[in-house]
Tab-separated table of C-alpha atoms in Angstrom:
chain	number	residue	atom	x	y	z
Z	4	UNK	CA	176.542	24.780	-93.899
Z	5	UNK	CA	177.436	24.459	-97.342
Z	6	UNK	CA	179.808	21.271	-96.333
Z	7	UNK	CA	176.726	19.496	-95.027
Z	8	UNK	CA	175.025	20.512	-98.376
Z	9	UNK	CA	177.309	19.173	-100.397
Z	10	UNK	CA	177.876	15.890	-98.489
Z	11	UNK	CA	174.487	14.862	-98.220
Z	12	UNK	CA	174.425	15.622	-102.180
Z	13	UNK	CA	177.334	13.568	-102.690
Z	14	UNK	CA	176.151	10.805	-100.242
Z	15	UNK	CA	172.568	11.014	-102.166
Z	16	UNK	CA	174.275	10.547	-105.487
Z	17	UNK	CA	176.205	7.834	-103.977
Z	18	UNK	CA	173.310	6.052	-102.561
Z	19	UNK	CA	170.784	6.476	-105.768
Z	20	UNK	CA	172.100	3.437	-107.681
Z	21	UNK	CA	172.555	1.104	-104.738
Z	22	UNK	CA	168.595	1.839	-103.532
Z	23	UNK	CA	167.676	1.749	-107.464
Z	24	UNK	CA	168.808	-1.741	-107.744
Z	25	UNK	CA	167.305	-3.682	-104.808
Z	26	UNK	CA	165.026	-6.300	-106.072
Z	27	UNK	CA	161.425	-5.824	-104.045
Z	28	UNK	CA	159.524	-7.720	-106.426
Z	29	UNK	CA	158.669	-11.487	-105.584
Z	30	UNK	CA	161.046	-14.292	-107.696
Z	31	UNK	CA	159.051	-15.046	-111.067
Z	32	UNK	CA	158.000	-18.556	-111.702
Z	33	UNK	CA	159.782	-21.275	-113.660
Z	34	UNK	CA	158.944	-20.383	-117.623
Z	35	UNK	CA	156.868	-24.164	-118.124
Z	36	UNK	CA	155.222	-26.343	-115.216
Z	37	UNK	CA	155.584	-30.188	-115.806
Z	38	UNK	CA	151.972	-30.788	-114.263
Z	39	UNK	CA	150.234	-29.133	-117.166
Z	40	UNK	CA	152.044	-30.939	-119.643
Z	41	UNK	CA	152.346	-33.723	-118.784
Z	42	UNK	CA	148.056	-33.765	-118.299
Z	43	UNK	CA	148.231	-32.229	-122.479
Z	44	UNK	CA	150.458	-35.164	-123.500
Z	45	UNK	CA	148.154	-38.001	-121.524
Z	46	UNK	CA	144.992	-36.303	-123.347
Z	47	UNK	CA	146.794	-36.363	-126.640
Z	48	UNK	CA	147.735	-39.879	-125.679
Z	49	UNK	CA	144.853	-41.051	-124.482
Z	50	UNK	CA	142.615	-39.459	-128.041
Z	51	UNK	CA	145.540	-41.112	-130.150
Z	52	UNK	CA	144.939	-44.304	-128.567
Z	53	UNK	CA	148.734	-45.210	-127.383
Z	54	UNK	CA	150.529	-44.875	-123.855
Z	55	UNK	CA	151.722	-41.502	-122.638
Z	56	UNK	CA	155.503	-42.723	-122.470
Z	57	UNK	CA	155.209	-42.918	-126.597
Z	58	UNK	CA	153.256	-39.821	-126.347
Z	59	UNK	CA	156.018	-38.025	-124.232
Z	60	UNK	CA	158.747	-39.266	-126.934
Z	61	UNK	CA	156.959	-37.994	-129.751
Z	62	UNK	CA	156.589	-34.295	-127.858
Z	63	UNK	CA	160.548	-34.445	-127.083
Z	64	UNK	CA	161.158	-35.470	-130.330
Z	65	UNK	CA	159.022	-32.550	-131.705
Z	66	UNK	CA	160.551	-29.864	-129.314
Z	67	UNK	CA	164.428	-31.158	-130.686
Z	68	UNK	CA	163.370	-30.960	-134.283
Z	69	UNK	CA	161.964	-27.820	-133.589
Z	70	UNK	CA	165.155	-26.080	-131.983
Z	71	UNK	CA	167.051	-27.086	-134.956
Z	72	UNK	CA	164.941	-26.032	-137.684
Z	73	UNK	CA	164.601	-22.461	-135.788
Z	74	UNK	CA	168.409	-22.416	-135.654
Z	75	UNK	CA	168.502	-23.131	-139.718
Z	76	UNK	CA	165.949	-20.834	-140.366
Z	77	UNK	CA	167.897	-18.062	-138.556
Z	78	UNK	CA	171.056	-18.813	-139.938
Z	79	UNK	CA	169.307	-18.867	-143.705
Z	80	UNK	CA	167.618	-15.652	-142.903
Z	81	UNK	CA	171.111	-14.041	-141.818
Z	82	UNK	CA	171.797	-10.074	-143.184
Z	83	UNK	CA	173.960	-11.000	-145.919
Z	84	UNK	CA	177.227	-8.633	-146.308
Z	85	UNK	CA	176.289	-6.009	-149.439
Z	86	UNK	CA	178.587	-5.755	-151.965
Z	87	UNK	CA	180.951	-2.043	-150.913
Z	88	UNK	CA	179.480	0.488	-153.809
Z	89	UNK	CA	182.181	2.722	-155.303
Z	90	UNK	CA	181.522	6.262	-154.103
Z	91	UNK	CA	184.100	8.255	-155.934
Z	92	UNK	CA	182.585	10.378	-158.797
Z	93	UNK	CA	183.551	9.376	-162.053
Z	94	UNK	CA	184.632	11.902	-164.585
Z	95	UNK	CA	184.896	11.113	-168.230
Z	96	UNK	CA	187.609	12.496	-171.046
């Protein structure tokens, strides 16, 4: 009796991580939709008075300047090392 016990324990403890990880949730959608923005940059087109392909160019163009100022600003903002402070006591005379 105490074989079964301890092989359905072992089996259980076995088991735990494989059940833990199945996925049951449905697939998440893709992070941007190209309908909606492509309606915001004919609107912004359309109020600026020039055609959505210029439009579209100046959001792409926007998006890549963006990515690489982010990446500056990171790299500026960086923990700098601190100078190693002496910890040994000093004793005079």
């Amino acid at each position: 009796m105490k074989a079964l016990i301890a092989s359905l324990t072992a089996l259980g403890l076995i088991a735990a991580p494989a059940v833990a990880q199945t996925n049951t949730t449905a697939p998440a959608k893709p992070a941007h939709a190209s309908k909606p923005a492509a309606k915001e940059v004919a609107k912004e087109a359309k109020a600026e008075g020039e055609s959505t392909a210029t439009e579209a160019k100046e959001h792409k163009a926007a998006a890549h300047h963006g990515k690489h100022h982010a990446k500056s600003h990171h790299k500026t903002h960086k923990a700098s090392k601190k100078p190693a402070t002496d910890t040994t006591a000093k004793t005079t005379g």
